[in-house]
PDB file of C-alpha atoms in Angstrom:
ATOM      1  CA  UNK A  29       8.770 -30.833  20.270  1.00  0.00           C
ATOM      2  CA  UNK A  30       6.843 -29.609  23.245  1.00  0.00           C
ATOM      3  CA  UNK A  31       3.380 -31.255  24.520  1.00  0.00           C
ATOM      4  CA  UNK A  32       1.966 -27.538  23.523  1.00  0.00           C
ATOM      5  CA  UNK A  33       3.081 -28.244  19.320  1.00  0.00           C
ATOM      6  CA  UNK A  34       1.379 -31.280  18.548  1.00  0.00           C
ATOM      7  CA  UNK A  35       1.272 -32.697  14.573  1.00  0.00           C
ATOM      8  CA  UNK A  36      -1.893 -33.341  13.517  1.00  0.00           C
ATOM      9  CA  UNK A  37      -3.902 -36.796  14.116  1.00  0.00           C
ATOM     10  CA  UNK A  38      -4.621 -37.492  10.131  1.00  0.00           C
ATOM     11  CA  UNK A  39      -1.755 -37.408   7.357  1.00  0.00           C
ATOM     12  CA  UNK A  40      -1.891 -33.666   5.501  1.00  0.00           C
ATOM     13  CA  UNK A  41      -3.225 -33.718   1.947  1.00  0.00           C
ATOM     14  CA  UNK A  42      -1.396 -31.572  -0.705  1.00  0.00           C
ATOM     15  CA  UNK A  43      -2.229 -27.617  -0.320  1.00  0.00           C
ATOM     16  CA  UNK A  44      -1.797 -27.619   3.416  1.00  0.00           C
ATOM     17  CA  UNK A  45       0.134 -25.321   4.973  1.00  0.00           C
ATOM     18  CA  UNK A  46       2.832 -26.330   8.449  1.00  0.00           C
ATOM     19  CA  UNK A  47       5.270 -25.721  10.746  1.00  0.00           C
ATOM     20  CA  UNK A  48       8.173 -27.826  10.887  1.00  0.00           C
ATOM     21  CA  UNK A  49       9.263 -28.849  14.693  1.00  0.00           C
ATOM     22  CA  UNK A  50      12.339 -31.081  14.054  1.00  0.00           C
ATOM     23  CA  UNK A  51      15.039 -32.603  16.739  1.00  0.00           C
ATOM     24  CA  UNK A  52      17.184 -32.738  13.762  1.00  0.00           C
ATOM     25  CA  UNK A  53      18.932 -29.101  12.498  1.00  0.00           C
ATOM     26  CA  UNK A  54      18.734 -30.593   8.956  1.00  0.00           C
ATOM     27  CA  UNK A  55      15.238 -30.748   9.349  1.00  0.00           C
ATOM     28  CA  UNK A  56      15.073 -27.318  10.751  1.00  0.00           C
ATOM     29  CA  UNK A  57      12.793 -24.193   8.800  1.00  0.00           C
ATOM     30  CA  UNK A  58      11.393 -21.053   9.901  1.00  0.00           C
ATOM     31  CA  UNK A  59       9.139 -20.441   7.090  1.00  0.00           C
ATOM     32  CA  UNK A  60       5.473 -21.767   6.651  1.00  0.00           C
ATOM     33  CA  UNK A  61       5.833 -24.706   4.342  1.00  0.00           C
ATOM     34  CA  UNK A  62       3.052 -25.820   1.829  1.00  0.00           C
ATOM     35  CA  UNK A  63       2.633 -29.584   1.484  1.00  0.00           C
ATOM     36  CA  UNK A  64       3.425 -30.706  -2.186  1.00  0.00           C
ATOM     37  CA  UNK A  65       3.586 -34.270  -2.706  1.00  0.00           C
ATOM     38  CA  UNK A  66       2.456 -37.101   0.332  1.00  0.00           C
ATOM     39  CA  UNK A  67       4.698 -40.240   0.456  1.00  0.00           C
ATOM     40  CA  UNK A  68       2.783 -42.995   2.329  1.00  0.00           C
ATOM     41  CA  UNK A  69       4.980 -45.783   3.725  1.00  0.00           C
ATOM     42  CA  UNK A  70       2.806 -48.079   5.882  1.00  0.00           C
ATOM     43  CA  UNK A  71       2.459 -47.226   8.791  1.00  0.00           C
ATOM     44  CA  UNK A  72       4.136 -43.798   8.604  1.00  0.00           C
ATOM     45  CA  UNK A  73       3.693 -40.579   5.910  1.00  0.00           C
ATOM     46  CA  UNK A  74       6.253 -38.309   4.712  1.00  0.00           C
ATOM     47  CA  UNK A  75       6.310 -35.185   2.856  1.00  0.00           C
ATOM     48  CA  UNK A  76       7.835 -32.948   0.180  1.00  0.00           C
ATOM     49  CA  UNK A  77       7.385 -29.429   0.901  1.00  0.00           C
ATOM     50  CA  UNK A  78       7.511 -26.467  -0.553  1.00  0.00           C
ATOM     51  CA  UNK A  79       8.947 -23.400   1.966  1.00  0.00           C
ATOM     52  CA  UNK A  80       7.176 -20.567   1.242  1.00  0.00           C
ATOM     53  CA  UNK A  81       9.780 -17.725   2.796  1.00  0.00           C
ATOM     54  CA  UNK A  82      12.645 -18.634   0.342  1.00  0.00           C
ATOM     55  CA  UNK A  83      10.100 -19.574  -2.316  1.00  0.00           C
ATOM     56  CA  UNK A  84      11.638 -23.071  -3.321  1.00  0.00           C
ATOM     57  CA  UNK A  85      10.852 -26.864  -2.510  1.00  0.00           C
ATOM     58  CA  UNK A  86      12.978 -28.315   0.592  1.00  0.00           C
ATOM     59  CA  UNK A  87      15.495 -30.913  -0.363  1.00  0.00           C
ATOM     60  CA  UNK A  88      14.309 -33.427   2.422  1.00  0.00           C
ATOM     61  CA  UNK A  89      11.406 -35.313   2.894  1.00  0.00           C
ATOM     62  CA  UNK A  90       9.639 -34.700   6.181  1.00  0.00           C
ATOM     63  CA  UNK A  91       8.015 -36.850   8.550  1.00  0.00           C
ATOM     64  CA  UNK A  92       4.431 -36.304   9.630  1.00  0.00           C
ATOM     65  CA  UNK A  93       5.764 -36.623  13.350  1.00  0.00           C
ATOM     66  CA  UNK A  94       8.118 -33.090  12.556  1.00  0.00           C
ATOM     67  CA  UNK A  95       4.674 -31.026  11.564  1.00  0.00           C
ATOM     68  CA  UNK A  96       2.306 -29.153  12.938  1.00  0.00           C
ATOM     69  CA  UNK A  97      -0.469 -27.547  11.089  1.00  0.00           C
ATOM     70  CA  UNK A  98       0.134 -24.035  10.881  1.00  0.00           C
ATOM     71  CA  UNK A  99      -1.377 -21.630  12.334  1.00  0.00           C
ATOM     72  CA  UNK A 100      -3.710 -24.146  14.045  1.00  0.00           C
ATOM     73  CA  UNK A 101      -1.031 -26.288  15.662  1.00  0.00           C
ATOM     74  CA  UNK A 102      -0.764 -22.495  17.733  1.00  0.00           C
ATOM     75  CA  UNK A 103      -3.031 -23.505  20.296  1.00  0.00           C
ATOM     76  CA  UNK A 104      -4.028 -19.961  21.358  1.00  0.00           C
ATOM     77  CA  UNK A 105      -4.003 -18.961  17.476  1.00  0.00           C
ATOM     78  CA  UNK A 106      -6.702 -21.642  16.757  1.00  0.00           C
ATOM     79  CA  UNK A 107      -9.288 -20.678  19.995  1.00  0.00           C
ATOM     80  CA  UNK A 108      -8.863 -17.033  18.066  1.00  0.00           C
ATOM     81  CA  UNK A 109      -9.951 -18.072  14.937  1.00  0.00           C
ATOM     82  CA  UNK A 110     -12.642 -20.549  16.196  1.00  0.00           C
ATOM     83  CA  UNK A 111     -13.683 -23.952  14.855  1.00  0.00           C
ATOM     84  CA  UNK A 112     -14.492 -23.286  11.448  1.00  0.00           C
ATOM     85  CA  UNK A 113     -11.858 -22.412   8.847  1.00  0.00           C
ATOM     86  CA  UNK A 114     -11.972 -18.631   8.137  1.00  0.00           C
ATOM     87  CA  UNK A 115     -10.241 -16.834   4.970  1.00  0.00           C
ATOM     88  CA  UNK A 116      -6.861 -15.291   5.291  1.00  0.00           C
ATOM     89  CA  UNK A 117      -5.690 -17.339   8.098  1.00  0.00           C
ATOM     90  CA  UNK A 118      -3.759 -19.876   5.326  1.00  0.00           C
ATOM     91  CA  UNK A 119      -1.389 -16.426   4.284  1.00  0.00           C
ATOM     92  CA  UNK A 120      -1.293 -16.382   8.602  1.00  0.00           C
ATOM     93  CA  UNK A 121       0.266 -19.802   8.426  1.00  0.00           C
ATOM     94  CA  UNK A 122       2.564 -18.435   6.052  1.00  0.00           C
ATOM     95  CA  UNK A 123       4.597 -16.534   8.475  1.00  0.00           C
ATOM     96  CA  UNK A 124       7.769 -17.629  10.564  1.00  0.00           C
ATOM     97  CA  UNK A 125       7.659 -19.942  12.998  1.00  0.00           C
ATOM     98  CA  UNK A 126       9.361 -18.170  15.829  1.00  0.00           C
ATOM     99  CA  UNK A 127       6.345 -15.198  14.830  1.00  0.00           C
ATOM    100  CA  UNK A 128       3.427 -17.290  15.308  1.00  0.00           C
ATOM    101  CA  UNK A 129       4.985 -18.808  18.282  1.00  0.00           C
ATOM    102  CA  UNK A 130       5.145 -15.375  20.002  1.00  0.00           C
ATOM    103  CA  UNK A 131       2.074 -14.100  18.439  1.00  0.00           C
ATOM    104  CA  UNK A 132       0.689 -17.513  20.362  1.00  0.00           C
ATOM    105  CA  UNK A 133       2.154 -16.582  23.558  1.00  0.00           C
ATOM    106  CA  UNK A 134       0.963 -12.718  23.237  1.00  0.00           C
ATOM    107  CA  UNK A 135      -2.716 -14.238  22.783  1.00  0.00           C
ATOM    108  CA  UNK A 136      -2.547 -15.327  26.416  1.00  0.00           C
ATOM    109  CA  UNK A 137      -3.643 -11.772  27.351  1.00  0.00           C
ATOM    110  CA  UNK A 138      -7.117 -12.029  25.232  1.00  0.00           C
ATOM    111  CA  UNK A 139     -10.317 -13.452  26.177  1.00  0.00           C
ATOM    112  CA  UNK A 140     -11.915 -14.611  23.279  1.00  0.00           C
ATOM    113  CA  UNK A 141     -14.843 -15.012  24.657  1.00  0.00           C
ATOM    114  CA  UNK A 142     -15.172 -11.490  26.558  1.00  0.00           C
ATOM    115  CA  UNK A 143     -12.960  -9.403  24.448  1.00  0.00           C
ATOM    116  CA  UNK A 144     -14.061  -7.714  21.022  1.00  0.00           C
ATOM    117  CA  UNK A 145     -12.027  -9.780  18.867  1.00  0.00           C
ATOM    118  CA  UNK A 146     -14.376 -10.017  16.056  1.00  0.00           C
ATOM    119  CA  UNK A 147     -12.798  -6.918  14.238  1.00  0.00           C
ATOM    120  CA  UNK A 148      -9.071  -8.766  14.198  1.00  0.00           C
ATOM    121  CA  UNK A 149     -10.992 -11.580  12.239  1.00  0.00           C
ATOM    122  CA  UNK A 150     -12.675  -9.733   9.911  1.00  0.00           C
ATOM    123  CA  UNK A 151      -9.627  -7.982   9.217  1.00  0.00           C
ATOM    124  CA  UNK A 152      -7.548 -11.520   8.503  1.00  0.00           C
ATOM    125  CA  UNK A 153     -10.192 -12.226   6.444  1.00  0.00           C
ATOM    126  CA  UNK A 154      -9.551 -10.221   3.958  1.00  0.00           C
ATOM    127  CA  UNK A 155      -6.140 -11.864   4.008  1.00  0.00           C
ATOM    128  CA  UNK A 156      -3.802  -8.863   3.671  1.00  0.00           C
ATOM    129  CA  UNK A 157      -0.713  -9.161   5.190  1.00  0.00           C
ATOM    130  CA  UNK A 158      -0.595  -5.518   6.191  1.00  0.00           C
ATOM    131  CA  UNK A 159      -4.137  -5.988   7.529  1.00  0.00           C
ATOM    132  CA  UNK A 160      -2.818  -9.277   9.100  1.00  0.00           C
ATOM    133  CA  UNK A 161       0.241  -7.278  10.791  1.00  0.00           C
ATOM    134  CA  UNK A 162      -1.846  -4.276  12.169  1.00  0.00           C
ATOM    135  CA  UNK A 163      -3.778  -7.089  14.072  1.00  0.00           C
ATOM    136  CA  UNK A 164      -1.003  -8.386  15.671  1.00  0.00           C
ATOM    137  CA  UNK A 165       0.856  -4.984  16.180  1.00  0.00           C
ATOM    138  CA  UNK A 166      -2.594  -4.021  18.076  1.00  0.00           C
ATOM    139  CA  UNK A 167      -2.131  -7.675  19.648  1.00  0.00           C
ATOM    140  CA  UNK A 168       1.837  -6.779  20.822  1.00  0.00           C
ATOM    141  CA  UNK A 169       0.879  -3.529  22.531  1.00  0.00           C
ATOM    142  CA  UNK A 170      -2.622  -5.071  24.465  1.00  0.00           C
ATOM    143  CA  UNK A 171       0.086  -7.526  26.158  1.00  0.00           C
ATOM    144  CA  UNK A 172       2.536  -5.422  27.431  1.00  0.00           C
ATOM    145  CA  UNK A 173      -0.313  -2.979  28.522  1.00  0.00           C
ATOM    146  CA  UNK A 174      -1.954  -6.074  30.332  1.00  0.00           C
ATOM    147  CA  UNK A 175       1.573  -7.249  31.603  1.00  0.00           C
ATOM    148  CA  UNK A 176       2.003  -3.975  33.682  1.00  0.00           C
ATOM    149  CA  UNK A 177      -1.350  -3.150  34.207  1.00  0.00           C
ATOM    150  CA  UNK A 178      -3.812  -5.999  34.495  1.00  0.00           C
ATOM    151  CA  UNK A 179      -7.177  -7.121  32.208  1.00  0.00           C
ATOM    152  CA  UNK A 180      -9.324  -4.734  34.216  1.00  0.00           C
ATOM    153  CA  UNK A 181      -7.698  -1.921  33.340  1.00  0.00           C
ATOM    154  CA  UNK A 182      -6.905  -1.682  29.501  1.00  0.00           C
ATOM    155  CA  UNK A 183      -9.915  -2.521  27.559  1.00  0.00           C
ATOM    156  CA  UNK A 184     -10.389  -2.932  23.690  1.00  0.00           C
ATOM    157  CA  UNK A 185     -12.720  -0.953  21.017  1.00  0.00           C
ATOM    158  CA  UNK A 186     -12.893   2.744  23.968  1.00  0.00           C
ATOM    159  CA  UNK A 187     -16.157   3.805  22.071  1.00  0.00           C
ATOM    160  CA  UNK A 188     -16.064   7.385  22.132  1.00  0.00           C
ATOM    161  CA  UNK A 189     -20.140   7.908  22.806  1.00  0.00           C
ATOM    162  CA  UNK A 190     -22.907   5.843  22.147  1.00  0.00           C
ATOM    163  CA  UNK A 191     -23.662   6.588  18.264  1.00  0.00           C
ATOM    164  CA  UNK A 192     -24.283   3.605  16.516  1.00  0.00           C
ATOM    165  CA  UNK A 193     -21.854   4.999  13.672  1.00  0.00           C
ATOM    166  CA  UNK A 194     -19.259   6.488  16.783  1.00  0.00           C
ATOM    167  CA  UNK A 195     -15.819   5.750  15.855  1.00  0.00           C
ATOM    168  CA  UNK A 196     -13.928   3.907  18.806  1.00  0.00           C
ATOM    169  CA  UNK A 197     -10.434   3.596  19.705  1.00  0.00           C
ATOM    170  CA  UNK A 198      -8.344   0.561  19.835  1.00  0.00           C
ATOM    171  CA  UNK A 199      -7.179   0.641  23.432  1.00  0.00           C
ATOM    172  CA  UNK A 200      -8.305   2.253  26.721  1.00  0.00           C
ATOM    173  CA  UNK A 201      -6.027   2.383  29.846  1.00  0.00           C
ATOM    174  CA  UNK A 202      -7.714   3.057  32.703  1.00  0.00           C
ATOM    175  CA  UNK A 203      -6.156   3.828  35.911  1.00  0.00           C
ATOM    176  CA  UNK A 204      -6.009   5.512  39.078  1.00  0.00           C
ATOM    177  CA  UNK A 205      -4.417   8.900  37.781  1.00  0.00           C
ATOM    178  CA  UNK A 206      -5.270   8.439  33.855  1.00  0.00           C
ATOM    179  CA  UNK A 207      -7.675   7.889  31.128  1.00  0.00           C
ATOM    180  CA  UNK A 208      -5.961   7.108  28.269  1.00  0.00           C
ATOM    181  CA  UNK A 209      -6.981   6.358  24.760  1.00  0.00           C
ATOM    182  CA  UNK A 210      -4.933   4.747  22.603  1.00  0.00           C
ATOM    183  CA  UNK A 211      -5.258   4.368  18.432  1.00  0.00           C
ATOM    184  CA  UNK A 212      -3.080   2.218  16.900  1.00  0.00           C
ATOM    185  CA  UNK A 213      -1.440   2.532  13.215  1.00  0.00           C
ATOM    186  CA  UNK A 214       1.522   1.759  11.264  1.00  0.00           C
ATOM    187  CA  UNK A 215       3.324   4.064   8.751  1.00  0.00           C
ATOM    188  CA  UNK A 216       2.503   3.278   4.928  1.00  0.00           C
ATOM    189  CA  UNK A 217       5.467   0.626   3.940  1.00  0.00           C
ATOM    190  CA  UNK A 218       6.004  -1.660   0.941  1.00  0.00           C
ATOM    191  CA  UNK A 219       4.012  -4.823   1.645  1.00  0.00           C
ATOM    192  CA  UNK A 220       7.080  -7.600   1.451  1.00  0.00           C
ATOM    193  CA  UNK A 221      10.343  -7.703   1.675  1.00  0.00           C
ATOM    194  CA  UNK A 222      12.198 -10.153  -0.429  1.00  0.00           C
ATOM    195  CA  UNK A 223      12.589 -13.564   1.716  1.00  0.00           C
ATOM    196  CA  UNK A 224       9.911 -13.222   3.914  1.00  0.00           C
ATOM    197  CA  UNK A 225       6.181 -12.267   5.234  1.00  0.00           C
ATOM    198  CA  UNK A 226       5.038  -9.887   7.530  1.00  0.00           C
ATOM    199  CA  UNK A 227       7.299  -7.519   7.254  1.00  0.00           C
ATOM    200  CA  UNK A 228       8.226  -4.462   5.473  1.00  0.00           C
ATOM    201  CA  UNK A 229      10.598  -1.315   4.660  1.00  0.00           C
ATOM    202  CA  UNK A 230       9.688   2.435   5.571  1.00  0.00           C
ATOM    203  CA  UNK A 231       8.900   4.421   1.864  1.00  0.00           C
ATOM    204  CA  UNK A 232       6.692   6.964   2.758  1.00  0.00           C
ATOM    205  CA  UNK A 233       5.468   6.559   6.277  1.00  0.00           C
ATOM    206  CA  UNK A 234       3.404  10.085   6.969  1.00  0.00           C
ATOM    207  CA  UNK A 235       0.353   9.527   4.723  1.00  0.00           C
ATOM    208  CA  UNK A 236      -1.268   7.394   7.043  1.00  0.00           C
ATOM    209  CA  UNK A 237      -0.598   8.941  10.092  1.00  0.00           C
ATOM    210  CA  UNK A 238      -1.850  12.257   8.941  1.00  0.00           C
ATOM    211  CA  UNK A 239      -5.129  10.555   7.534  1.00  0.00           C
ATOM    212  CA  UNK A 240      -5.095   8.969  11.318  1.00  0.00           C
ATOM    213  CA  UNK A 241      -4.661  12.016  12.879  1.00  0.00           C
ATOM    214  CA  UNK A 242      -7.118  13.972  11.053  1.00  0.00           C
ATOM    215  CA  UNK A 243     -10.083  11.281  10.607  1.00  0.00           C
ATOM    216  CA  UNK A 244      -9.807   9.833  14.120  1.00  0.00           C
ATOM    217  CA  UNK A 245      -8.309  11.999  16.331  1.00  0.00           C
ATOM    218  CA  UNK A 246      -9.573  14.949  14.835  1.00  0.00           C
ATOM    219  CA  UNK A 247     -13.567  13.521  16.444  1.00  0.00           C
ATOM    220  CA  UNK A 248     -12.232  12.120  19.287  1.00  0.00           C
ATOM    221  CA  UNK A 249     -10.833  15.752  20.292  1.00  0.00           C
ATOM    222  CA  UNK A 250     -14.043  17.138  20.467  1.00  0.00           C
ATOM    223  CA  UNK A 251     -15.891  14.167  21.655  1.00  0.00           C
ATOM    224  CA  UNK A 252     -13.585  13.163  25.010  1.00  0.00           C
ATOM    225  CA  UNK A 253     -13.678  15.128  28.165  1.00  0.00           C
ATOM    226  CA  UNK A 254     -10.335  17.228  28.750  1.00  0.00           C
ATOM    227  CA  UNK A 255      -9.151  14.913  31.121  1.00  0.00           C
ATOM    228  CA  UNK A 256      -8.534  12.174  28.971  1.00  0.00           C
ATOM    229  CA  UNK A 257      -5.399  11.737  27.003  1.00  0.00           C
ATOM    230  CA  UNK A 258      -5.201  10.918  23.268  1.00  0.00           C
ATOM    231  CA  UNK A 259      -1.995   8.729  22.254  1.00  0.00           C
ATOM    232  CA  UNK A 260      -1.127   7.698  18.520  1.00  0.00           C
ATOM    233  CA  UNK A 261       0.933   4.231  18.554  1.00  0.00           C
ATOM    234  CA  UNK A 262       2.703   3.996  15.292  1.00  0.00           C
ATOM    235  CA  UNK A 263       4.327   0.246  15.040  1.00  0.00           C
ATOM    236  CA  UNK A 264       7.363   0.001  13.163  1.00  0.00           C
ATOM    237  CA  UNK A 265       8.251  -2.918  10.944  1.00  0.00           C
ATOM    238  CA  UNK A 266      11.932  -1.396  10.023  1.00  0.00           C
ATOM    239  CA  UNK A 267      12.746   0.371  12.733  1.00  0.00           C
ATOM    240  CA  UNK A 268      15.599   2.779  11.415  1.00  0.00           C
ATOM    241  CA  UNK A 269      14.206   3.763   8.183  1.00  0.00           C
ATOM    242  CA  UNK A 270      10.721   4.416   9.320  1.00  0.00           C
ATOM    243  CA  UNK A 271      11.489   6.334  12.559  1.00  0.00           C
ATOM    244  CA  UNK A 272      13.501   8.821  10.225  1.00  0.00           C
ATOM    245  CA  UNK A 273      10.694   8.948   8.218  1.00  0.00           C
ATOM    246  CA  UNK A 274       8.668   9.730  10.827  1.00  0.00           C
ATOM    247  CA  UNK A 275      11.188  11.953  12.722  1.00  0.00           C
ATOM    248  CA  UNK A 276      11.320  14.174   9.289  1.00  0.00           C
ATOM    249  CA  UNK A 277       7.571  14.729   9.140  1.00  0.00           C
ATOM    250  CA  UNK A 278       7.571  16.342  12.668  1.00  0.00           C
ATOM    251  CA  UNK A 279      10.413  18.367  11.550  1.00  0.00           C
ATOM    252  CA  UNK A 280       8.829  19.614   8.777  1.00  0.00           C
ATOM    253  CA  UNK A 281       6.138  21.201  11.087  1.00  0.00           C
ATOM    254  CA  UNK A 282       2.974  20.852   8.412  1.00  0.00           C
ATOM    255  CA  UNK A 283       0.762  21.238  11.474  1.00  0.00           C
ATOM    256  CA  UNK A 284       0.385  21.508  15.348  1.00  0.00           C
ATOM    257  CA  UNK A 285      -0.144  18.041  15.911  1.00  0.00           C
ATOM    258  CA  UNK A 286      -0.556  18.696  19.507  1.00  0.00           C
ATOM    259  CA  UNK A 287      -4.191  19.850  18.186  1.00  0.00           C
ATOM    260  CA  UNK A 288      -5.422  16.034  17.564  1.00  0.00           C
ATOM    261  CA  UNK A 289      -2.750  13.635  19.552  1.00  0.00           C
ATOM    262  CA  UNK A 290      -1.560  14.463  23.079  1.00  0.00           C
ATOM    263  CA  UNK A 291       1.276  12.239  22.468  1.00  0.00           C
ATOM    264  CA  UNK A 292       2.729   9.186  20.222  1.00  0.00           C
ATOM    265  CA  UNK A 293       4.495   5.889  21.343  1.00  0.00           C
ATOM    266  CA  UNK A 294       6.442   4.398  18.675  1.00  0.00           C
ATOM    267  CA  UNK A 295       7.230   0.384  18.852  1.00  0.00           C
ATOM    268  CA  UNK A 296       8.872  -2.396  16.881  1.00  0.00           C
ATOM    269  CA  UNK A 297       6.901  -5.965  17.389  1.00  0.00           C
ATOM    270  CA  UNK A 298       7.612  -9.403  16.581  1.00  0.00           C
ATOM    271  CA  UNK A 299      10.915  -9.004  18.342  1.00  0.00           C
ATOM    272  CA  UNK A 300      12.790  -6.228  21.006  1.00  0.00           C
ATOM    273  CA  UNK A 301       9.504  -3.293  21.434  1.00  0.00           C
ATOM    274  CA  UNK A 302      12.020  -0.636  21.795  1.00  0.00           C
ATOM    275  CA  UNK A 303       9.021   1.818  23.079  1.00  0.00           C
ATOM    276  CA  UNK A 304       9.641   4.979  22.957  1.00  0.00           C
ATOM    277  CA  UNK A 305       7.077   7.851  23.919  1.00  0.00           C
ATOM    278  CA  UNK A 306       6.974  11.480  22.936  1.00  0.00           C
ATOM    279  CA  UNK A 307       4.146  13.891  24.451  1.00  0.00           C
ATOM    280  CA  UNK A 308       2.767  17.124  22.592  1.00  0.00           C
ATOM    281  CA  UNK A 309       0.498  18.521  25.492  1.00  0.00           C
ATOM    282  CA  UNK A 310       0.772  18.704  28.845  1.00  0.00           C
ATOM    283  CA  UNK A 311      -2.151  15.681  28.916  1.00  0.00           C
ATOM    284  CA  UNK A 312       0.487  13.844  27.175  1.00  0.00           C
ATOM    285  CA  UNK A 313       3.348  14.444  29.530  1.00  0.00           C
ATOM    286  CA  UNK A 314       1.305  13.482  32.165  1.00  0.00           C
ATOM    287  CA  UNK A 315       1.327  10.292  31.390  1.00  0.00           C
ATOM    288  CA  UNK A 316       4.943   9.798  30.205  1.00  0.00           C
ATOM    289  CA  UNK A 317       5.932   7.656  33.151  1.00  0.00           C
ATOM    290  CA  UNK A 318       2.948   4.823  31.801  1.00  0.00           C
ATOM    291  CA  UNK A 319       4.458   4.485  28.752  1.00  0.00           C
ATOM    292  CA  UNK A 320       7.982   4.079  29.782  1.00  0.00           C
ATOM    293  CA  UNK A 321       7.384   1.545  32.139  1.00  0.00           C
ATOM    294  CA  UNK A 322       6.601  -0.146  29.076  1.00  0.00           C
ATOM    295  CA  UNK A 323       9.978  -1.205  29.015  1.00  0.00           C
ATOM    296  CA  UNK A 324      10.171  -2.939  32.427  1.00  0.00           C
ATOM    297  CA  UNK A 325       8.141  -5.612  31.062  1.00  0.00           C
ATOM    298  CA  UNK A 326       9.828  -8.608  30.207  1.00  0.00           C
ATOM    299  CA  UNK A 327       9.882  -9.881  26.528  1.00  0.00           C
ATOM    300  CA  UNK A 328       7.366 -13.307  26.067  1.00  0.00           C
ATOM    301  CA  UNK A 329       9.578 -16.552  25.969  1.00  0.00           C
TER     302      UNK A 329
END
């Protein structure tokens, strides 16, 4: 265990959720674990647990020493979700330990106190785990954007005027050569797949991007000045099904979508990006070369 994953100073009562950080592979799991039964012993506590990824109660006992509390034994998750315990973040806990852990390191590239964070906890609140991975898919692609191109220059919540009721974009990246807006989405997926959270399997993925495209980009068009270029970022859970979803809809031509989006980056998170970037207008392959240095950054350890 690292100084940075520290167990917690009390024993854990029944109901909590953790993280198991063991020096022994037998104690090893990657799910979130729920605490079912507490076995005192003195001076020292152990614990039955139940894992939530495979759905079944662990065979060992655990010792309080091999836990952290999860997600707030994620240093950088816990200064996100302040000091007082907010809904959602126990399905959050839930995930896989090598997620949060990156999801932890990814957070180094927010300012909590600067940054317009509020919206990612209002949407954990309501403690969907779609709602939950568009947060952190939002999260993945501020990084990398920040990696290359510094705090300054790629700013959160691009309000496109100064309407109290104006929508906003996610992401802005400002720089020398380009303004570029940046709304980020995922295709419509089924919400679990079987062993595990936060991630899902392309069925249909075009309804949401067309209800993007038209309800956001759609203002945005008419409200931006010509120089600035409008970029759809579609994340990607399941990389292969959902990009030939995707890849179909374009085929199928139901509209110039060069008339809302100047161009779309798609990426896979929680693991290898794998950006790739198309352009539709001549604002989007303008900025190609941004996108695809994407790639040069290196992945968080």
């Amino acid at each position: 265990m690292t100084s940075e994953f520290e167990p917690a100073d009390e024993p854990y009562d029944v109901g909590d959720i953790v993280h198991i950080y063991a020096p022994e592979p037998e104690f090893e799991h990657r799910f979130g674990c729920e605490v079912v039964e507490v076995h005192p012993d003195g001076e020292s506590t152990s614990y039955t647990l139940y894992a939530h990824g495979i759905q079944r109660v662990l065979d060992a006992t655990h010792p309080h020493e091999y836990l952290i509390p999860s997600p707030r034994g994620y240093p950088n998750i816990a200064e996100l979700l302040g000091e007082t315990r907010i809904d959602g973040e126990e399905l959050l806990g839930k995930f896989k330990r090598p997620d949060l852990k990156i999801i932890n390191k990814y957070l180094t590239a927010v300012d909590v106190d600067s940054d317009p964070t509020k919206d990612w906890l209002r949407e954990i609140e309501k403690g969907d785990v779609n709602r939950i991975n568009s947060v952190f898919a939002e999260l993945y692609l501020l990084y990398y954007l920040r990696e290359l191109y510094g705090t300054e220059q790629v700013s959160m919540n691009a309000e496109l005027s100064d309407d109290r009721d104006s929508k906003d974009f996610d992401l802005r990246l400002n720089t020398d050569d380009q303004d570029i807006w940046i709304e980020v989405t995922k295709p419509d997926h089924a919400e679990v797949l079987e062993g595990g959270f936060g991630f899902g399997m392309g069925k249909r993925t075009t309804n949401s991007i067309d209800r993007k495209l038209k309800n956001k980009f759609g203002p945005a068009r008419d409200a931006v000045s010509d120089d600035v270029t409008l970029v759809l970022a579609v994340y990607q859970e399941e990389e292969m099904m959902q990009g030939f979803e995707i890849g179909r809809w374009l085929d199928e031509d139901y509209y110039d979508v060069g008339d809302f989006s100047d161009g779309w980056v798609t990426f896979t998170y929680l693991g290898e990006p794998d950006f790739e970037y198309g352009a539709f207008t001549e604002n989007g392959a303008r900025c190609a070369e941004e996108f695809e240095a994407l790639t040069e950054v290196g992945e968080p350890q």
